[in-house]
Amino acid sequence: MQVVNDDGALLPCAINALCAALVDAGIPLKHLAVAICCCLADSGHILLDPSKLEEQMMKAFVYLIFPNSTLSVLPEEPLKVRGEPMEHGLIASSTHGVMSGKIRIYVLTFLVPFLSCT
């Protein structure tokens, strides 16, 4: 993959593009990956899909990667990874800056209904 322009949220953009390329190539997938970037401003406001300048001005930001449907990866019984329950089908996350657990939970609570309805 080659980056032509970086106007913020580069990792989620690359993940979404890679997933689309795999689908276009006809490669079978168990589920699609959906990636998003959320930023936390000093004021406490949350910004989705920031530009590069907005990303640099924020107190913290987090990249979140979800499957397109929680049903596609979660079995009937609760799934545990290394003894910990896997909530909402979150595949991975990466946080930059200081973002409390309370804010992360708020972001997840806000986003999951939108991402799981696809």
PDB file of N, CA and C in Angstrom, residues 26-27 42 52 57 69 72-73 114:
ATOM      1  N   GLY A  26     -11.931 -10.431  -4.459  1.00  0.00           N
ATOM      2  CA  GLY A  26     -12.699 -11.672  -4.326  1.00  0.00           C
ATOM      3  C   GLY A  26     -12.175 -12.619  -3.262  1.00  0.00           C
ATOM      4  N   ILE A  27     -11.377 -12.103  -2.351  1.00  0.00           N
ATOM      5  CA  ILE A  27     -10.835 -12.936  -1.278  1.00  0.00           C
ATOM      6  C   ILE A  27     -11.914 -13.110  -0.208  1.00  0.00           C
ATOM      7  N   ASP A  42      -9.428  19.373  24.352  1.00  0.00           N
ATOM      8  CA  ASP A  42      -9.228  19.836  25.728  1.00  0.00           C
ATOM      9  C   ASP A  42     -10.552  20.182  26.402  1.00  0.00           C
ATOM     10  N   LYS A  52      -5.650  16.114   9.638  1.00  0.00           N
ATOM     11  CA  LYS A  52      -4.300  16.034  10.230  1.00  0.00           C
ATOM     12  C   LYS A  52      -4.077  17.176  11.229  1.00  0.00           C
ATOM     13  N   MET A  57      -3.873  18.979  17.095  1.00  0.00           N
ATOM     14  CA  MET A  57      -4.297  19.932  18.117  1.00  0.00           C
ATOM     15  C   MET A  57      -5.051  19.264  19.281  1.00  0.00           C
ATOM     16  N   SER A  69     -20.094  -6.547  11.881  1.00  0.00           N
ATOM     17  CA  SER A  69     -21.222  -7.036  12.665  1.00  0.00           C
ATOM     18  C   SER A  69     -20.692  -7.782  13.875  1.00  0.00           C
ATOM     19  N   SER A  72     -20.949 -11.519  13.641  1.00  0.00           N
ATOM     20  CA  SER A  72     -20.061 -12.297  12.782  1.00  0.00           C
ATOM     21  C   SER A  72     -18.851 -12.842  13.531  1.00  0.00           C
ATOM     22  N   VAL A  73     -18.516 -12.284  14.672  1.00  0.00           N
ATOM     23  CA  VAL A  73     -17.346 -12.773  15.399  1.00  0.00           C
ATOM     24  C   VAL A  73     -17.662 -13.266  16.805  1.00  0.00           C
ATOM     25  N   PHE A 114     -23.975   2.288  15.789  1.00  0.00           N
ATOM     26  CA  PHE A 114     -23.858   2.686  14.390  1.00  0.00           C
ATOM     27  C   PHE A 114     -23.087   1.647  13.586  1.00  0.00           C
TER      28      PHE A 114
END
